[in-house]
CSV table of C-alpha atoms in Angstrom, one decimal:
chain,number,residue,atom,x,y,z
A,1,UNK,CA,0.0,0.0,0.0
A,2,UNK,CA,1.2,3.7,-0.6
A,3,UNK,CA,2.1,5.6,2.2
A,4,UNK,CA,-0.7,8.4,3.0
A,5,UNK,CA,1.1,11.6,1.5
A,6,UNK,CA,2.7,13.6,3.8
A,7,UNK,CA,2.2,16.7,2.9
A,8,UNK,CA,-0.3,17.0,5.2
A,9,UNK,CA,1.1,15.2,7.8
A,10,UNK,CA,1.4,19.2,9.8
A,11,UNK,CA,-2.2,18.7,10.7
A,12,UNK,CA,-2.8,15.6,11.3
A,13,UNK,CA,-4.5,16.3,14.7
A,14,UNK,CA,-7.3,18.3,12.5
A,15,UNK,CA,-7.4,15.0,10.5
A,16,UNK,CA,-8.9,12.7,13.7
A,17,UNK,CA,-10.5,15.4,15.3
A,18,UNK,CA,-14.5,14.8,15.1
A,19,UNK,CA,-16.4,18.5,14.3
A,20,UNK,CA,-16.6,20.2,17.9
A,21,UNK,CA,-19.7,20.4,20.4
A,22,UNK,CA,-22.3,17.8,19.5
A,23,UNK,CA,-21.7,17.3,16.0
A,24,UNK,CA,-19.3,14.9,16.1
A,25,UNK,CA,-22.0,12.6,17.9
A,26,UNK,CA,-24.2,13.1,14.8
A,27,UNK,CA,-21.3,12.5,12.2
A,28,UNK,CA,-20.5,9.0,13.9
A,29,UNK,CA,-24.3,8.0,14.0
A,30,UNK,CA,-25.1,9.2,10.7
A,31,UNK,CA,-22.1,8.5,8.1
A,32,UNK,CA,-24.6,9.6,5.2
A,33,UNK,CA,-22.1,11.6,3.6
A,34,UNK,CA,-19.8,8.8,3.3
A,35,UNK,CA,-22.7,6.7,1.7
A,36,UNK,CA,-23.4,8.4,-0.8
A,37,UNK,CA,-26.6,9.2,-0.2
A,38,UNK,CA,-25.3,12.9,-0.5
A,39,UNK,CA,-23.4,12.9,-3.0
A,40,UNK,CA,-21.9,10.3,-5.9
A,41,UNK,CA,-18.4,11.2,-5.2
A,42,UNK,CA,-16.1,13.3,-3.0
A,43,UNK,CA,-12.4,15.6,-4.0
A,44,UNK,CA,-8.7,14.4,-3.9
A,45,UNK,CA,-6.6,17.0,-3.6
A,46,UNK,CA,-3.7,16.1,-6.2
A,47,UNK,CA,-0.9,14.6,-3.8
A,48,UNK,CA,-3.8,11.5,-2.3
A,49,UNK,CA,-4.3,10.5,-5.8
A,50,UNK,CA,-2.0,7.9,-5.9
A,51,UNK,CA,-2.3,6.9,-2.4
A,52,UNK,CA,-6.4,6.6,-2.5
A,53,UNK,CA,-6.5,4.6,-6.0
A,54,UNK,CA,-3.9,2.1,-4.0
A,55,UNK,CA,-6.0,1.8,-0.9
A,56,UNK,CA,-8.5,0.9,-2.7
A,57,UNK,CA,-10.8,3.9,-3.4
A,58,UNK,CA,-12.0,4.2,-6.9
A,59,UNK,CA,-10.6,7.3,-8.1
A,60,UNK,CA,-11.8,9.2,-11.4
A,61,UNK,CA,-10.1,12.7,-13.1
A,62,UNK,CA,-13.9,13.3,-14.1
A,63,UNK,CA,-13.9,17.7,-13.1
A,64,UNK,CA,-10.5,17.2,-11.2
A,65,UNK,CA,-9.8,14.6,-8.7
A,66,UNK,CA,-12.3,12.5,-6.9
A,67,UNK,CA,-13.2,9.1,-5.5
A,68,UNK,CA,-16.4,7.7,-5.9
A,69,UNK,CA,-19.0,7.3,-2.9
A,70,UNK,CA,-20.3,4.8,-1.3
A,71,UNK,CA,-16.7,4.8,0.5
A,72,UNK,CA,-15.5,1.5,0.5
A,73,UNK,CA,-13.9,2.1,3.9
A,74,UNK,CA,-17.6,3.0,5.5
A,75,UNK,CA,-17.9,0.0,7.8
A,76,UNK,CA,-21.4,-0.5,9.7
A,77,UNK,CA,-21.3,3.4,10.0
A,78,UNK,CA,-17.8,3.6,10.8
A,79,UNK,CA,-14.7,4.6,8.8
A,80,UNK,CA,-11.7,2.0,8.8
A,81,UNK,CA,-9.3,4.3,7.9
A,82,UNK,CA,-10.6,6.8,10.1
A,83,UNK,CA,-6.5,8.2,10.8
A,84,UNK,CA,-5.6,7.9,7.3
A,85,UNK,CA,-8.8,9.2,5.7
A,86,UNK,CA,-8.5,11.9,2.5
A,87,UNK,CA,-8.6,15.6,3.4
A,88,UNK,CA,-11.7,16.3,2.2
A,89,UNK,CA,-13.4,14.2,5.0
A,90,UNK,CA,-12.8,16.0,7.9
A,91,UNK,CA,-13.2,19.1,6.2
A,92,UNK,CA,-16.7,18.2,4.7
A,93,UNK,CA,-19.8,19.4,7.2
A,94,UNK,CA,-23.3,19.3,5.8
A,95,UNK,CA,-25.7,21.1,6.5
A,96,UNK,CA,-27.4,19.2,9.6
A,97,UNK,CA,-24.5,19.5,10.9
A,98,UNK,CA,-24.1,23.3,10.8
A,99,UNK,CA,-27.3,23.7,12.1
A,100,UNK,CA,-26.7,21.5,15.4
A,101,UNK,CA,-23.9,23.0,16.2
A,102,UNK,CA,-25.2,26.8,15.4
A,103,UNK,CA,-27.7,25.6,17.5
A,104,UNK,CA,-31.0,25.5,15.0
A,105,UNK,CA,-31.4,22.2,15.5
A,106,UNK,CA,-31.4,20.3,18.3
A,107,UNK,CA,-29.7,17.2,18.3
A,108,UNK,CA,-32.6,14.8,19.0
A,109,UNK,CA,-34.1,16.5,16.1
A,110,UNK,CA,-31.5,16.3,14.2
A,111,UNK,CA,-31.6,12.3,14.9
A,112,UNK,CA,-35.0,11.9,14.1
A,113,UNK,CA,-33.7,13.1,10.2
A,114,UNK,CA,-31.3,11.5,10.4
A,115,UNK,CA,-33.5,8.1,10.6
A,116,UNK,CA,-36.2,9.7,8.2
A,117,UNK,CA,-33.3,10.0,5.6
A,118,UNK,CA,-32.1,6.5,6.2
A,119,UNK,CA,-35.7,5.2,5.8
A,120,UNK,CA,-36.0,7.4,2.4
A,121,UNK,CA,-32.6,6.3,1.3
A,122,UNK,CA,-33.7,2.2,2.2
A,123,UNK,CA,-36.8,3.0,0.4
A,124,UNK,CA,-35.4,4.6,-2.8
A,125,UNK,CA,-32.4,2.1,-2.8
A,126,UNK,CA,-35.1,-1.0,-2.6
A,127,UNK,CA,-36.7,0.9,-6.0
A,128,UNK,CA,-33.3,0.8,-7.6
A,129,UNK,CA,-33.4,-0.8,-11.5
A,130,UNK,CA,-29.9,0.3,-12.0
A,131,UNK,CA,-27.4,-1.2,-10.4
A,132,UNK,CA,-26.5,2.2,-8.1
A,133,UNK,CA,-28.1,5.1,-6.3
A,134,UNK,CA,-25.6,7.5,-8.9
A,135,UNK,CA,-27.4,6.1,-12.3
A,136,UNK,CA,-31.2,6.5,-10.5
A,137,UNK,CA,-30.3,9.8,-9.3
A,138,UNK,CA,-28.4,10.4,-13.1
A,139,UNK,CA,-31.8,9.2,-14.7
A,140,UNK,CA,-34.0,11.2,-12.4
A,141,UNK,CA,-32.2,14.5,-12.9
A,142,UNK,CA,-31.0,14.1,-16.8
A,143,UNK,CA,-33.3,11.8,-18.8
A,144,UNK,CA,-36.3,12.7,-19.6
A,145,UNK,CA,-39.6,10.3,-19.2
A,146,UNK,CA,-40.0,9.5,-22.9
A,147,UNK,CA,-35.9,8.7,-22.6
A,148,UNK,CA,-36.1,6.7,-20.3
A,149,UNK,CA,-37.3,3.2,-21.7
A,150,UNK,CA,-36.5,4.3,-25.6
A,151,UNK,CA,-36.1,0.7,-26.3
A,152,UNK,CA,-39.9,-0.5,-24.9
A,153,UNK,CA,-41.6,2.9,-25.7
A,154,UNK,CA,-42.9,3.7,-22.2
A,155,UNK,CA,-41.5,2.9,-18.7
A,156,UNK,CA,-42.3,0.6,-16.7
A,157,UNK,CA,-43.8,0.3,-13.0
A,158,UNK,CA,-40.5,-0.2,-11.4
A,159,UNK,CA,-38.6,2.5,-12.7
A,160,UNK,CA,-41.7,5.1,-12.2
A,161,UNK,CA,-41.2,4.2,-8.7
A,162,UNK,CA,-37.4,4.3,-8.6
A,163,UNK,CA,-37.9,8.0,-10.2
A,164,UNK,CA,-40.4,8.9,-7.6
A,165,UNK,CA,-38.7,7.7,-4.7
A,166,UNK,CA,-34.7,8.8,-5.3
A,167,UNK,CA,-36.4,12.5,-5.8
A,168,UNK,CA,-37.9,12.1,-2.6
A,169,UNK,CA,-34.6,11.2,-1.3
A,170,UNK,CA,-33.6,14.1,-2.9
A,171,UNK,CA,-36.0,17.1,-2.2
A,172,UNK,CA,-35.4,15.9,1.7
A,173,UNK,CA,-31.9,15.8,1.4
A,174,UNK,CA,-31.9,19.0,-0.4
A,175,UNK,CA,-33.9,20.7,2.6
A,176,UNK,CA,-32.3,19.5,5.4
A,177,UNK,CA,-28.3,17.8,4.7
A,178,UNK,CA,-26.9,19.5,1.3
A,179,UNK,CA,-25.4,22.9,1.7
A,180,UNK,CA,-26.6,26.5,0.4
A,181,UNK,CA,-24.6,26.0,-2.6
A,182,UNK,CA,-26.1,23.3,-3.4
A,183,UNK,CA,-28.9,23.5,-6.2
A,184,UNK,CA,-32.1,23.4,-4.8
A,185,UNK,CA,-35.3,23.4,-6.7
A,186,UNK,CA,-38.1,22.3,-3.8
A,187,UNK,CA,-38.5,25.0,-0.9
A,188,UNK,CA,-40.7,23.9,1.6
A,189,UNK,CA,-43.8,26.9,3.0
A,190,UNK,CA,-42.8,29.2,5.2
A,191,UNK,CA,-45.6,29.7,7.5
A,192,UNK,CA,-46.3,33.1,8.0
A,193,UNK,CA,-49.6,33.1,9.8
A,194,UNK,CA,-52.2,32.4,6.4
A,195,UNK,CA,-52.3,28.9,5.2
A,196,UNK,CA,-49.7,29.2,2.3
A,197,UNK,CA,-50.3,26.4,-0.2
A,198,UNK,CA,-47.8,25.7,-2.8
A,199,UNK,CA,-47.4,22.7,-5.7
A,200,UNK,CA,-43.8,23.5,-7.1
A,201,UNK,CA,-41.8,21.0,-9.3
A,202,UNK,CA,-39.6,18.7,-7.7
A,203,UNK,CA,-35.8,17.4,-8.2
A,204,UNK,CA,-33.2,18.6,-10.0
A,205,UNK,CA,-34.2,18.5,-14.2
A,206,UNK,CA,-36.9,16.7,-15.6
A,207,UNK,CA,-38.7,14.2,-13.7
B,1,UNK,CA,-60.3,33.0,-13.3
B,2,UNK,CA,-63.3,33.2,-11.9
B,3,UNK,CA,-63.9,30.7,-9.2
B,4,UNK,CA,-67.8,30.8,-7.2
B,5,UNK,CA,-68.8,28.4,-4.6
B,6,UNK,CA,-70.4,26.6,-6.4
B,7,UNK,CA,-67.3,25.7,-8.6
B,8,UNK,CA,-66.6,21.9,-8.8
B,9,UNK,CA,-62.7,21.1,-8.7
B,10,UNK,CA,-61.5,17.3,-10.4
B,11,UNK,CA,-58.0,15.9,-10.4
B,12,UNK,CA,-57.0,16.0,-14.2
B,13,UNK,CA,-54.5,13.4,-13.8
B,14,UNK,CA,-53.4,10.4,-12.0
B,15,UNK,CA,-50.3,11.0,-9.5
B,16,UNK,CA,-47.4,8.1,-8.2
B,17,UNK,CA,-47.3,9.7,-4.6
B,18,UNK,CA,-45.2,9.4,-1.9
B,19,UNK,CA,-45.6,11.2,1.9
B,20,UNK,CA,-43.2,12.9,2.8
B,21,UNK,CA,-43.9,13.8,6.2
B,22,UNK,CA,-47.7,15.1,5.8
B,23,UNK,CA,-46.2,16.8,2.4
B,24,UNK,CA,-46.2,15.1,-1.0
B,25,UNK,CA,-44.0,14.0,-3.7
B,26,UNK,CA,-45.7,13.2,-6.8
B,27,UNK,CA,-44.8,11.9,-10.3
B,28,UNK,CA,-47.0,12.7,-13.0
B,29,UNK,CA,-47.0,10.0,-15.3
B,30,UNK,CA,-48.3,11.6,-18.2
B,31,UNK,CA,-46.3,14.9,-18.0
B,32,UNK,CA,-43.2,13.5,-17.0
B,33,UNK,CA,-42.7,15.8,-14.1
B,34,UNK,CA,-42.2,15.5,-10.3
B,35,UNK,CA,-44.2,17.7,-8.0
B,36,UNK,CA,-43.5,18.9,-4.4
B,37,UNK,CA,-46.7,19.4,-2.6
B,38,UNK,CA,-46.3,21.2,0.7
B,39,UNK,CA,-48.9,20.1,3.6
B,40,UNK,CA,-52.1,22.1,2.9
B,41,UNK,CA,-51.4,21.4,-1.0
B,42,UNK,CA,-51.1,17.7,0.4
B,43,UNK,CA,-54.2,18.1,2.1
B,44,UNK,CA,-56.3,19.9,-1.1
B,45,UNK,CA,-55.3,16.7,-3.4
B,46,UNK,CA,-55.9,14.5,-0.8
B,47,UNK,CA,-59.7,15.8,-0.3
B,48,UNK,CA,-60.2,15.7,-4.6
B,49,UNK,CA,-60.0,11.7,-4.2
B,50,UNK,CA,-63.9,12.9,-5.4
B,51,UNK,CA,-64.8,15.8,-7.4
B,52,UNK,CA,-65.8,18.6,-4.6
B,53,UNK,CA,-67.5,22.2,-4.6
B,54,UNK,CA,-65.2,24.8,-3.7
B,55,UNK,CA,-67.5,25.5,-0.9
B,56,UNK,CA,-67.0,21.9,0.3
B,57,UNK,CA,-63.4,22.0,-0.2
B,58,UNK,CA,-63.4,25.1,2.1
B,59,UNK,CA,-65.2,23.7,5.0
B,60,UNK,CA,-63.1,20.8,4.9
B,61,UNK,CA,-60.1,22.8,5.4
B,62,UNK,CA,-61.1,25.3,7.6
B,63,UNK,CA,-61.7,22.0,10.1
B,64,UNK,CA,-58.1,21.4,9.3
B,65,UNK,CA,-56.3,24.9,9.5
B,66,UNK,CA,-56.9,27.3,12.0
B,67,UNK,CA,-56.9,30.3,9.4
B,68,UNK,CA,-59.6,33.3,8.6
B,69,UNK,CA,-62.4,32.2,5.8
B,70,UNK,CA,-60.9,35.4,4.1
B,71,UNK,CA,-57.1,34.4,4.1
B,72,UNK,CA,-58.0,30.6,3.0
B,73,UNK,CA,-60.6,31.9,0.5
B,74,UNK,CA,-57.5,33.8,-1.4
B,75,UNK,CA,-54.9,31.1,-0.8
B,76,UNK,CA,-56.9,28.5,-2.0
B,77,UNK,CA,-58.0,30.5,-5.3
B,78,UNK,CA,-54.2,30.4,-5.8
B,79,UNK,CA,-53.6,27.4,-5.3
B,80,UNK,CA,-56.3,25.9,-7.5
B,81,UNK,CA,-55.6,28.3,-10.4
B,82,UNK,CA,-51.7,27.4,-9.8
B,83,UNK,CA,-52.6,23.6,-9.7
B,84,UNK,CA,-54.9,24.0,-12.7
B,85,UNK,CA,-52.2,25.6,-14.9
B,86,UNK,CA,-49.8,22.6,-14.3
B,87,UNK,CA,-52.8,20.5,-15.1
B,88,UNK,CA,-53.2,18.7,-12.1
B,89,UNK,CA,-56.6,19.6,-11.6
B,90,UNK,CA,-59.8,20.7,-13.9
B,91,UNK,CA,-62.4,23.8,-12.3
B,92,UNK,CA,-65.1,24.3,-14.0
């Protein structure tokens, strides 16, 4: 195996170091981000090239240097190379978990969607006609309906229901773990003492 | 548009749904699209299982929503006339 690259090695107590105050207890009970529930894939900086493609993490060039999520080294919630893990990790806070530690959200709340997101992401990975979460969430944002059987002329049940379901995944992931910079196109009613009613269009492109 | 009591309000189309909390996400078959349905929206769709008087659909949320007959009168003209032009549902 290569040897982690050490020009990082200056701050390698930031590198272990769980996000301060009660986040870290959400990022070790959650691991979402790792997943890939989040997103499909996650930066290299230049130098962990090398050493991530020999550990075992499947790198791509694809819009500069990346490895693809799920992380391989996501064990039952837990990373296994938790002291060796690529930069990015640490540094990575979504946004659940700025709002638990800005104090928005209270951490028992911030369980509870937690869990509402794991049940969504079961559900939508259960729907899955493609062999990964990335392709569904590709096909949901990307293709189009009539593109999306071209072969059989309309789609079938299943993958109706894997559309529907990964943009559920979606629109609640959008609200309540991807950042500001994120795109969002699903913003739920503010409340601001009428009854405001909305039907907006949901995900990301075409659904 | 010009909406009376007496209006009667249909679904046009048939929706995939899933909850999403007491909101909705919905797939529209037909038009291809995915909708986001926020609770009272939820709650509109919900009662149009049946064709309903605008009246009726009124008095079924004003059981629901603690809101003045004059504030839910305009937000539900909106939301049917915003629900109508994505052709989810048919007033006449």
């Amino acid at each position: 195996m290569s040897d982690k690259p050490t020009a990082d090695a200056g701050d390698s107590v930031s590198r272990v170091s769980l996000p301060d105050g009660s986040g870290g207890v959400l990022c070790t009970n959650c691991g979402l981000c790792c997943s890939g529930a989040l997103h499909d894939r996650a930066s290299l900086r230049p130098d962990e090239v090398e050493w991530a493609a020999a550990i075992g993490l499947e790198v791509t060039l694809e819009e500069g240097p990346s490895f693809r999520l799920p992380c391989p080294k996501l064990v039952d919630r837990k990373c296994s190379i938790f002291h060796q893990r690529p930069k990015v990790c640490p540094a990575y806070r979504c946004r659940l978990l700025d709002d638990v530690d800005r104090g928005t959200v209270k951490l028992s709340d911030a369980f509870e969607l937690v869990a509402t997101a794991r049940h969504y992401l079961n559900e939508a990975t259960d729907a899955l006609t493609v062999p990964t979460l990335a392709q569904a969430r590709f096909r949901a944002r990307h293709l189009p309906m009539d593109k999306l059987a071209p072969d059989k002329g309309t789609p079938t049940s299943a993958e109706l229901t894997e559309r529907l379901l990964v943009t559920r995944l979606d629109v609640f992931l959008d609200r309540h773990f991807r950042g500001d910079g994120d795109m969002t196109m699903y913003k739920a009613a503010e409340a601001d003492g009428s009854v405001e009613m909305n039907v907006q269009e949901a995900g990301r492109g075409e659904c | 548009m010009v909406l009376t009591d007496e209006s009667i309000v249909a679904r046009a189309t048939e929706l995939m749904e899933a909850e999403l909390g007491d909101e909705l996400v919905a797939l529209d078959v037909e038009q291809g699209k995915c909708f986001g349905l926020n609770a009272p929206a939820a709650s509109v769709w919900r009662l149009l299982q049946e064709p309903r008087s605008l009246l009726a659909l009124r008095t079924s949320l004003q059981e629901e929503y603690a809101v003045s007959d004059q504030d839910l009168r305009a937000d539900l003209q909106f939301l049917l006339e915003e629900m109508n032009d994505k052709g989810l549902v048919s007033i006449r």
